[in-house]
Amino acid sequence: MPIPLFNSIASWLLKKRFHQIELFIKYPAEVQEEVLSQLLEFAEDTEIGRKYDFTSINKYQTFRERVPIVAYEDVEPVIERTRKGEQNLFWPTAVKLFAKSSGTTNAKSKFIPVSSEALEDCHFKSGKDLLCLYLNNNENSQLFTGKSLRLGGSKELYEDNGSFFGDLSAILIDNMPLWAEFSSTPSNKVSLMSEWESKLKAIIAETTQENVTSLAGVPSWMLVLLNNVLEETGKEHLFQVWENLEVYFHGGVSFSPYMDQYKNLFPRKSFKYYEIYNASEGFFAIQDSNNEKDLLLMLDYGIFYEFIPMETYGTIEQHAIPLWEVQLLKNYAIVITTNSGLWRYRIGDTVRFTSLSPYRIKVTGRTKHHINVFGEELIIENAEEALKSVCAKTGAEIKDYTAAPIFMSGKEKGAHEWVIEFRKPPKQLDYFTEFLDNALKSLNSDYEAKRYNNITLKVPVVNVARENLFNDWLKSKDKLGGQHKIPRLSNKRVYIDELLQMNN
């Protein structure tokens, strides 16, 4: 099929989906209630369906009272039984695929079930919706005249007892529909290469020969790839390599610390950035406007959402509420029930609603990724905003970072310790540290209170990381490339102590 014709047909088909999106925007509670009802009915004859008598649950209130909220550790035994061949335990169709994810909080691997329904009705549907929303906002887009450069995980799929596991991106690439494979680069063979450095060279060799019109991947790893492309080609910016580039679809980590670096790579005001929110457990939200960075919560992907207000999270007063009870600008932990058989599952992420009509969110962090040793409640959102502000003032550019507490010892006050790898270091580290401290005070009143007159917290300690420190740390844990993320904030010193030791 000629590329211009393919571009026209694909654009037409994707735009048709926009009317269905408008439906769940108009009737969000009804759509979510229908999703829950369908999930319960579909799984009523599974082991978990019989245990909680899904057939008698006909309203959300009963579901909330009868089915407990769980974490991965609670469902691991039944997932392991499924991985060894048992079926119909938590989902009625055979589950043979598992997204291996250790996240950044636990060295122990998690195996998240991925059903055929989730592949089709969530992950692949979301890919089409991302394009649909983008095309709806950009009528003159020529996206399909070229290819999308996708940067996924760096592991192939492995087989064990008849089931398969690997990075979610490897699962998606291995099962990719023809329309997506036709419009993507690099090839599946290169995308699934295991060794990161070799893979990087192969990606550059393949993609620089293509007409790339869009990029998709995690900002930190994509930045590594793009800088290597410039180094390899000797070009000054990416439009000299791919002149028809028009958009970068990104997700996985906050984009704020990387924005200025990307603007240098793409020096055109017309170039666009679209954020997504996905995880091994499902695809949740998509930026639906060129200019607004909030994410539209996608309500018809076979996922039923609940939210735990963070002021009660982890306490005896903890309770979950449905979508139609959330409030603006409050921090919530997400609980999901999915078409892969996760029932009231805490995924560990926190969000804040910026709009209730339609429901739009901002990802604010992880339930385990914050520092609250001294009552300062420092979350990733605070850290990202502070670093962005400080870099603007000092001209610094950050490649990676992590932070953890310095615990009180005797009469010694506590503090926060940072390890920051700079792409462009500040001229004076003392000023950078002072600006960072002040920015955190302005963003977080609890932090400001603990810093007042050094009552609990002293001035933060900032360590400059050697070049490639975080890269080497991830490599030492076999987590180099693709979807793996640096742990940004932690209440413990495990990560930072390892990094400081390697930094010597």
Short mmCIF file of C-alpha atoms in Angstrom, two decimals, residues 79-468:
data_model
loop_
_atom_site.label_atom_id
_atom_site.label_comp_id
_atom_site.label_asym_id
_atom_site.label_seq_id
_atom_site.Cartn_x
_atom_site.Cartn_y
_atom_site.Cartn_z
CA ILE A 79 0.33 -16.02 40.33
CA GLU A 80 3.05 -18.61 40.88
CA ARG A 81 0.46 -21.40 40.61
CA THR A 82 -0.64 -19.95 37.28
CA ARG A 83 2.95 -19.66 36.06
CA LYS A 84 3.34 -23.38 36.80
CA GLY A 85 0.34 -24.30 34.70
CA GLU A 86 -2.84 -23.95 36.78
CA GLN A 87 -5.54 -21.84 35.17
CA ASN A 88 -8.92 -20.30 35.99
CA LEU A 89 -7.62 -19.08 39.33
CA PHE A 90 -8.04 -15.30 38.99
CA TRP A 91 -9.01 -15.00 35.30
CA PRO A 92 -11.08 -17.37 33.13
CA THR A 93 -9.00 -17.38 29.93
CA ALA A 94 -5.55 -18.95 29.92
CA VAL A 95 -2.85 -16.55 31.17
CA LYS A 96 0.49 -17.47 29.61
CA LEU A 97 2.26 -14.10 29.58
CA PHE A 98 3.82 -12.35 32.57
CA ALA A 99 5.47 -8.94 32.59
CA LYS A 100 8.57 -9.24 34.76
CA SER A 101 8.93 -6.08 36.80
CA SER A 102 11.05 -5.39 39.83
CA GLY A 103 10.12 -1.70 39.78
CA THR A 104 12.64 0.31 41.76
CA THR A 105 11.58 -0.46 45.31
CA ASN A 106 12.22 -4.17 45.60
CA ALA A 107 15.06 -6.30 44.28
CA LYS A 108 12.66 -9.27 44.07
CA SER A 109 11.05 -9.66 40.66
CA LYS A 110 7.33 -9.37 40.21
CA PHE A 111 5.47 -11.32 37.54
CA ILE A 112 2.42 -9.35 36.48
CA PRO A 113 -0.17 -11.39 34.53
CA VAL A 114 -0.99 -10.15 31.02
CA SER A 115 -4.10 -11.77 29.56
CA SER A 116 -5.05 -11.79 25.89
CA GLU A 117 -7.94 -9.45 26.79
CA ALA A 118 -5.54 -6.97 28.38
CA LEU A 119 -3.22 -7.10 25.38
CA GLU A 120 -6.02 -6.31 22.95
CA ASP A 121 -8.42 -4.15 24.97
CA CYS A 122 -5.90 -2.23 27.05
CA HIS A 123 -2.32 -2.14 25.78
CA PHE A 124 -2.89 -2.19 22.03
CA LYS A 125 -6.09 -0.17 22.28
CA SER A 126 -4.21 2.51 24.18
CA GLY A 127 -1.59 2.70 21.44
CA LYS A 128 -4.32 3.43 18.91
CA ASP A 129 -5.94 5.94 21.27
CA LEU A 130 -2.68 7.80 21.76
CA LEU A 131 -2.50 8.29 18.01
CA CYS A 132 -6.21 9.07 17.85
CA LEU A 133 -5.96 11.90 20.38
CA TYR A 134 -2.81 13.26 18.79
CA LEU A 135 -4.34 13.27 15.31
CA ASN A 136 -7.54 14.85 16.61
CA ASN A 137 -5.42 17.77 17.87
CA ASN A 138 -3.18 17.94 14.80
CA GLU A 139 -5.25 17.73 11.64
CA ASN A 140 -2.27 18.27 9.34
CA SER A 141 -0.09 15.59 10.91
CA GLN A 142 1.98 13.45 8.58
CA LEU A 143 2.74 10.88 11.25
CA PHE A 144 2.07 7.85 9.05
CA THR A 145 4.23 9.01 6.17
CA GLY A 146 7.14 7.72 8.25
CA LYS A 147 7.86 5.43 11.18
CA SER A 148 7.86 5.60 14.96
CA LEU A 149 11.17 4.98 16.69
CA ARG A 150 10.24 2.89 19.71
CA LEU A 151 12.71 2.34 22.53
CA GLY A 152 11.54 -0.48 24.76
CA GLY A 153 13.04 -2.98 27.16
CA SER A 154 16.24 -4.87 26.55
CA LYS A 155 15.24 -8.45 27.29
CA GLU A 156 13.73 -11.13 25.09
CA LEU A 157 10.94 -13.36 26.39
CA TYR A 158 11.84 -16.45 28.42
CA GLU A 159 9.80 -19.65 28.74
CA ASP A 160 9.15 -21.47 32.00
CA ASN A 161 6.62 -24.29 32.49
CA GLY A 162 4.73 -23.28 29.37
CA SER A 163 4.42 -19.61 30.36
CA PHE A 164 6.46 -16.71 29.05
CA PHE A 165 7.92 -13.76 30.92
CA GLY A 166 9.98 -10.67 30.18
CA ASP A 167 9.75 -6.88 29.98
CA LEU A 168 6.29 -5.62 29.13
CA SER A 169 7.76 -3.97 26.03
CA ALA A 170 9.14 -7.35 24.92
CA ILE A 171 5.68 -8.90 25.34
CA LEU A 172 4.08 -6.10 23.35
CA ILE A 173 6.67 -6.25 20.57
CA ASP A 174 6.45 -10.05 20.36
CA ASN A 175 2.64 -9.87 20.01
CA MET A 176 2.45 -6.62 18.05
CA PRO A 177 -0.34 -6.31 15.47
CA LEU A 178 0.74 -5.92 11.85
CA TRP A 179 -0.34 -2.28 11.61
CA ALA A 180 1.97 -1.35 14.49
CA GLU A 181 4.89 -3.43 13.27
CA PHE A 182 4.59 -1.92 9.78
CA SER A 183 4.91 1.62 11.16
CA SER A 184 7.69 1.02 13.72
CA THR A 185 11.48 0.98 13.81
CA PRO A 186 13.86 -0.63 14.74
CA SER A 187 13.02 -4.19 13.73
CA ASN A 188 11.70 -6.67 16.29
CA LYS A 189 15.04 -8.49 16.16
CA VAL A 190 16.94 -5.37 17.25
CA SER A 191 14.24 -4.25 19.70
CA LEU A 192 14.52 -7.53 21.61
CA MET A 193 18.31 -7.62 21.86
CA SER A 194 19.44 -8.23 25.44
CA GLU A 195 22.80 -6.47 25.68
CA TRP A 196 22.20 -2.70 25.95
CA GLU A 197 25.41 -1.33 24.43
CA SER A 198 25.21 -3.58 21.36
CA LYS A 199 21.52 -2.85 21.04
CA LEU A 200 22.18 0.89 21.09
CA LYS A 201 24.55 0.64 18.13
CA ALA A 202 22.13 -1.57 16.20
CA ILE A 203 19.24 0.84 16.80
CA ILE A 204 21.30 3.76 15.51
CA ALA A 205 22.40 1.82 12.45
CA GLU A 206 18.81 0.90 11.53
CA THR A 207 16.85 3.99 12.48
CA THR A 208 19.13 6.62 10.93
CA GLN A 209 18.27 5.05 7.55
CA GLU A 210 14.52 5.48 8.13
CA ASN A 211 12.12 8.42 7.80
CA VAL A 212 11.30 8.72 11.51
CA THR A 213 8.30 10.95 12.27
CA SER A 214 7.79 10.14 15.97
CA LEU A 215 9.64 8.84 19.01
CA ALA A 216 8.33 6.69 21.87
CA GLY A 217 10.12 5.68 25.06
CA VAL A 218 11.28 6.54 28.57
CA PRO A 219 12.93 10.04 28.62
CA SER A 220 16.13 9.04 30.41
CA TRP A 221 16.98 6.17 28.06
CA MET A 222 15.74 7.99 24.96
CA LEU A 223 18.10 10.84 25.83
CA VAL A 224 21.02 8.42 25.90
CA LEU A 225 20.02 7.09 22.48
CA LEU A 226 19.52 10.53 20.89
CA ASN A 227 22.82 11.92 22.16
CA ASN A 228 24.54 8.86 20.73
CA VAL A 229 22.77 9.44 17.41
CA LEU A 230 24.19 12.97 17.25
CA GLU A 231 27.65 11.75 18.21
CA GLU A 232 27.54 8.99 15.60
CA THR A 233 26.22 11.19 12.79
CA GLY A 234 28.09 14.40 13.66
CA LYS A 235 24.88 16.43 13.41
CA GLU A 236 24.00 19.42 15.61
CA HIS A 237 20.37 18.51 16.25
CA LEU A 238 17.94 15.71 15.47
CA PHE A 239 16.06 17.41 12.62
CA GLN A 240 19.29 17.10 10.63
CA VAL A 241 18.95 13.34 11.06
CA TRP A 242 15.16 13.01 10.77
CA GLU A 243 13.77 16.16 9.16
CA ASN A 244 10.11 15.06 9.46
CA LEU A 245 10.08 14.41 13.21
CA GLU A 246 6.96 15.95 14.76
CA VAL A 247 6.27 14.40 18.20
CA TYR A 248 7.82 12.52 21.12
CA PHE A 249 5.51 10.20 23.10
CA HIS A 250 7.05 9.72 26.54
CA GLY A 251 6.26 8.14 29.89
CA GLY A 252 7.73 6.11 32.73
CA VAL A 253 9.46 8.94 34.59
CA SER A 254 8.86 12.65 35.07
CA PHE A 255 9.79 14.68 32.00
CA SER A 256 10.49 17.93 33.88
CA PRO A 257 14.23 17.38 34.56
CA TYR A 258 14.85 16.54 30.89
CA MET A 259 12.72 19.16 29.12
CA ASP A 260 15.46 21.73 28.47
CA GLN A 261 17.81 19.08 27.13
CA TYR A 262 15.16 17.87 24.70
CA LYS A 263 14.49 21.42 23.52
CA ASN A 264 18.17 21.65 22.57
CA LEU A 265 17.87 18.42 20.61
CA PHE A 266 14.68 19.55 18.86
CA PRO A 267 15.01 23.30 18.19
CA ARG A 268 11.59 23.76 16.58
CA LYS A 269 8.65 25.32 18.38
CA SER A 270 6.30 23.13 16.34
CA PHE A 271 7.79 19.92 17.79
CA LYS A 272 5.37 18.35 20.28
CA TYR A 273 5.63 16.28 23.43
CA TYR A 274 2.85 13.89 24.49
CA GLU A 275 2.92 12.11 27.84
CA ILE A 276 1.44 8.71 28.65
CA TYR A 277 0.91 6.83 31.91
CA ASN A 278 1.34 3.09 31.64
CA ALA A 279 2.75 0.25 33.69
CA SER A 280 3.09 -3.52 33.59
CA GLU A 281 -0.37 -3.72 35.18
CA GLY A 282 -2.07 -1.68 32.47
CA PHE A 283 -2.30 1.51 30.48
CA PHE A 284 -4.07 4.26 32.41
CA ALA A 285 -3.93 7.77 30.96
CA ILE A 286 -2.95 9.84 27.92
CA GLN A 287 -2.24 13.52 27.35
CA ASP A 288 -5.16 14.70 25.22
CA SER A 289 -4.10 18.27 24.40
CA ASN A 290 -1.11 19.83 22.67
CA ASN A 291 -0.59 22.41 25.38
CA GLU A 292 -2.03 21.00 28.62
CA LYS A 293 0.20 18.41 30.27
CA ASP A 294 -2.50 16.77 32.39
CA LEU A 295 -3.47 13.22 31.44
CA LEU A 296 -6.95 12.01 30.49
CA LEU A 297 -7.86 8.90 32.53
CA MET A 298 -8.95 6.23 30.06
CA LEU A 299 -12.06 4.55 31.44
CA ASP A 300 -12.94 1.80 28.95
CA TYR A 301 -9.80 -0.37 28.92
CA GLY A 302 -11.17 -3.13 31.15
CA ILE A 303 -9.76 -1.43 34.26
CA PHE A 304 -11.91 -0.37 37.22
CA TYR A 305 -10.30 2.37 39.32
CA GLU A 306 -10.39 3.07 43.04
CA PHE A 307 -8.38 5.60 45.01
CA ILE A 308 -7.06 5.72 48.59
CA PRO A 309 -6.64 9.24 50.02
CA MET A 310 -2.99 9.49 51.05
CA GLU A 311 -3.86 11.04 54.40
CA THR A 312 -5.28 7.65 55.43
CA TYR A 313 -2.99 5.40 53.36
CA GLY A 314 -1.39 2.67 55.47
CA THR A 315 -3.42 3.53 58.58
CA ILE A 316 -6.36 1.79 60.22
CA GLU A 317 -8.57 4.53 58.73
CA GLN A 318 -7.48 3.61 55.18
CA HIS A 319 -10.40 3.37 52.77
CA ALA A 320 -10.81 3.33 49.01
CA ILE A 321 -13.30 5.38 47.03
CA PRO A 322 -14.55 5.05 43.43
CA LEU A 323 -13.77 7.52 40.67
CA TRP A 324 -17.00 9.46 41.15
CA GLU A 325 -16.06 10.37 44.74
CA VAL A 326 -12.58 11.80 44.17
CA GLN A 327 -11.82 15.46 44.84
CA LEU A 328 -9.62 17.97 43.07
CA LEU A 329 -5.97 18.44 44.03
CA LYS A 330 -5.84 15.67 46.64
CA ASN A 331 -3.16 13.01 46.56
CA TYR A 332 -4.43 9.44 46.04
CA ALA A 333 -2.90 5.97 45.84
CA ILE A 334 -4.34 4.00 42.92
CA VAL A 335 -6.13 0.66 43.30
CA ILE A 336 -7.05 -1.24 40.13
CA THR A 337 -9.20 -4.20 39.12
CA THR A 338 -8.22 -5.40 35.65
CA ASN A 339 -8.96 -7.69 32.73
CA SER A 340 -5.80 -9.62 33.61
CA GLY A 341 -7.30 -10.78 36.91
CA LEU A 342 -5.82 -8.28 39.36
CA TRP A 343 -8.57 -7.59 41.90
CA ARG A 344 -8.35 -4.42 44.01
CA TYR A 345 -4.59 -4.32 43.49
CA ARG A 346 -2.41 -1.49 44.83
CA ILE A 347 0.00 -0.57 42.05
CA GLY A 348 2.09 1.76 44.24
CA ASP A 349 1.55 4.98 42.29
CA THR A 350 0.04 8.23 43.51
CA VAL A 351 -1.93 10.75 41.44
CA ARG A 352 -3.71 14.06 41.85
CA PHE A 353 -6.85 15.04 39.94
CA THR A 354 -6.58 18.35 38.12
CA SER A 355 -10.02 18.10 36.49
CA LEU A 356 -13.22 16.17 37.25
CA SER A 357 -14.96 16.84 33.93
CA PRO A 358 -13.30 15.10 32.23
CA TYR A 359 -11.20 13.19 34.74
CA ARG A 360 -7.61 14.31 34.26
CA ILE A 361 -4.67 13.47 36.49
CA LYS A 362 -1.05 14.21 37.20
CA VAL A 363 1.22 11.43 38.45
CA THR A 364 2.73 12.64 41.72
CA GLY A 365 4.97 9.71 42.67
CA ARG A 366 5.10 6.32 44.30
CA THR A 367 3.67 5.28 47.65
CA LYS A 368 7.11 3.93 48.53
CA HIS A 369 9.12 6.62 46.75
CA HIS A 370 9.14 9.53 49.11
CA ILE A 371 11.13 10.70 52.10
CA ASN A 372 9.16 11.00 55.30
CA VAL A 373 11.65 10.10 58.01
CA PHE A 374 11.24 13.43 59.81
CA GLY A 375 7.62 14.25 58.92
CA GLU A 376 8.69 16.24 55.84
CA GLU A 377 6.53 14.25 53.33
CA LEU A 378 8.83 14.97 50.39
CA ILE A 379 7.36 13.41 47.24
CA ILE A 380 8.82 13.02 43.76
CA GLU A 381 6.68 15.84 42.40
CA ASN A 382 8.35 18.25 44.87
CA ALA A 383 11.82 17.00 43.95
CA GLU A 384 11.23 17.28 40.20
CA GLU A 385 9.80 20.79 40.41
CA ALA A 386 12.61 21.96 42.70
CA LEU A 387 15.33 20.57 40.45
CA LYS A 388 13.73 22.12 37.38
CA SER A 389 13.68 25.51 39.10
CA VAL A 390 17.27 25.24 40.31
CA CYS A 391 18.56 24.19 36.89
CA ALA A 392 16.86 27.22 35.34
CA LYS A 393 18.63 29.50 37.84
CA THR A 394 22.06 27.91 37.66
CA GLY A 395 22.22 26.73 34.04
CA ALA A 396 22.84 23.16 35.20
CA GLU A 397 21.50 20.09 33.41
CA ILE A 398 20.72 16.88 35.29
CA LYS A 399 21.11 13.39 33.87
CA ASP A 400 20.06 11.32 36.92
CA TYR A 401 19.65 11.64 40.65
CA THR A 402 18.54 9.95 43.86
CA ALA A 403 18.04 11.15 47.42
CA ALA A 404 17.73 9.58 50.86
CA PRO A 405 17.78 10.65 54.51
CA ILE A 406 20.81 11.13 56.73
CA PHE A 407 19.46 9.77 60.00
CA MET A 408 19.82 11.55 63.33
CA SER A 409 22.68 10.34 65.46
CA GLY A 410 22.96 11.46 69.06
CA LYS A 411 22.78 15.25 69.01
CA GLU A 412 23.34 15.36 65.24
CA LYS A 413 20.32 16.56 63.29
CA GLY A 414 19.09 14.76 60.22
CA ALA A 415 19.33 15.90 56.59
CA HIS A 416 18.64 14.82 53.04
CA GLU A 417 21.52 13.52 50.96
CA TRP A 418 21.49 13.72 47.18
CA VAL A 419 23.59 12.05 44.51
CA ILE A 420 23.23 13.95 41.22
CA GLU A 421 24.85 13.13 37.90
CA PHE A 422 25.03 16.31 35.87
CA ARG A 423 25.14 16.54 32.12
CA LYS A 424 26.16 20.16 32.68
CA PRO A 425 27.30 20.85 36.26
CA PRO A 426 26.59 24.14 38.07
CA LYS A 427 29.49 26.54 38.38
CA GLN A 428 29.16 26.62 42.18
CA LEU A 429 27.76 23.59 43.98
CA ASP A 430 27.11 25.58 47.18
CA TYR A 431 24.74 27.91 45.35
CA PHE A 432 23.02 24.97 43.67
CA THR A 433 22.48 23.33 47.07
CA GLU A 434 21.15 26.55 48.60
CA PHE A 435 18.74 27.09 45.69
CA LEU A 436 17.58 23.47 45.94
CA ASP A 437 16.93 23.81 49.65
CA ASN A 438 14.96 27.03 49.16
CA ALA A 439 12.97 25.59 46.26
CA LEU A 440 11.93 22.59 48.37
CA LYS A 441 10.88 24.93 51.17
CA SER A 442 8.68 26.91 48.80
CA LEU A 443 7.06 23.75 47.41
CA ASN A 444 6.58 21.76 50.62
CA SER A 445 5.44 23.39 53.88
CA ASP A 446 6.27 20.26 55.90
CA TYR A 447 9.85 20.33 54.63
CA GLU A 448 10.02 24.06 55.35
CA ALA A 449 8.81 23.50 58.92
CA LYS A 450 11.43 20.82 59.58
CA ARG A 451 14.14 23.06 58.10
CA TYR A 452 13.14 26.12 60.17
CA ASN A 453 16.19 27.09 62.24
CA ASN A 454 17.57 23.60 61.50
CA ILE A 455 15.05 22.31 64.04
CA THR A 456 15.04 18.78 62.59
CA LEU A 457 16.74 18.93 59.22
CA LYS A 458 20.06 20.53 58.33
CA VAL A 459 21.02 21.87 54.91
CA PRO A 460 20.92 19.07 52.33
CA VAL A 461 24.13 17.38 51.22
CA VAL A 462 24.64 17.20 47.45
CA ASN A 463 27.19 14.75 46.00
CA VAL A 464 28.27 15.11 42.38
CA ALA A 465 28.21 11.72 40.68
CA ARG A 466 30.98 10.70 38.33
CA GLU A 467 30.05 10.24 34.69
CA ASN A 468 27.92 7.12 34.06
#
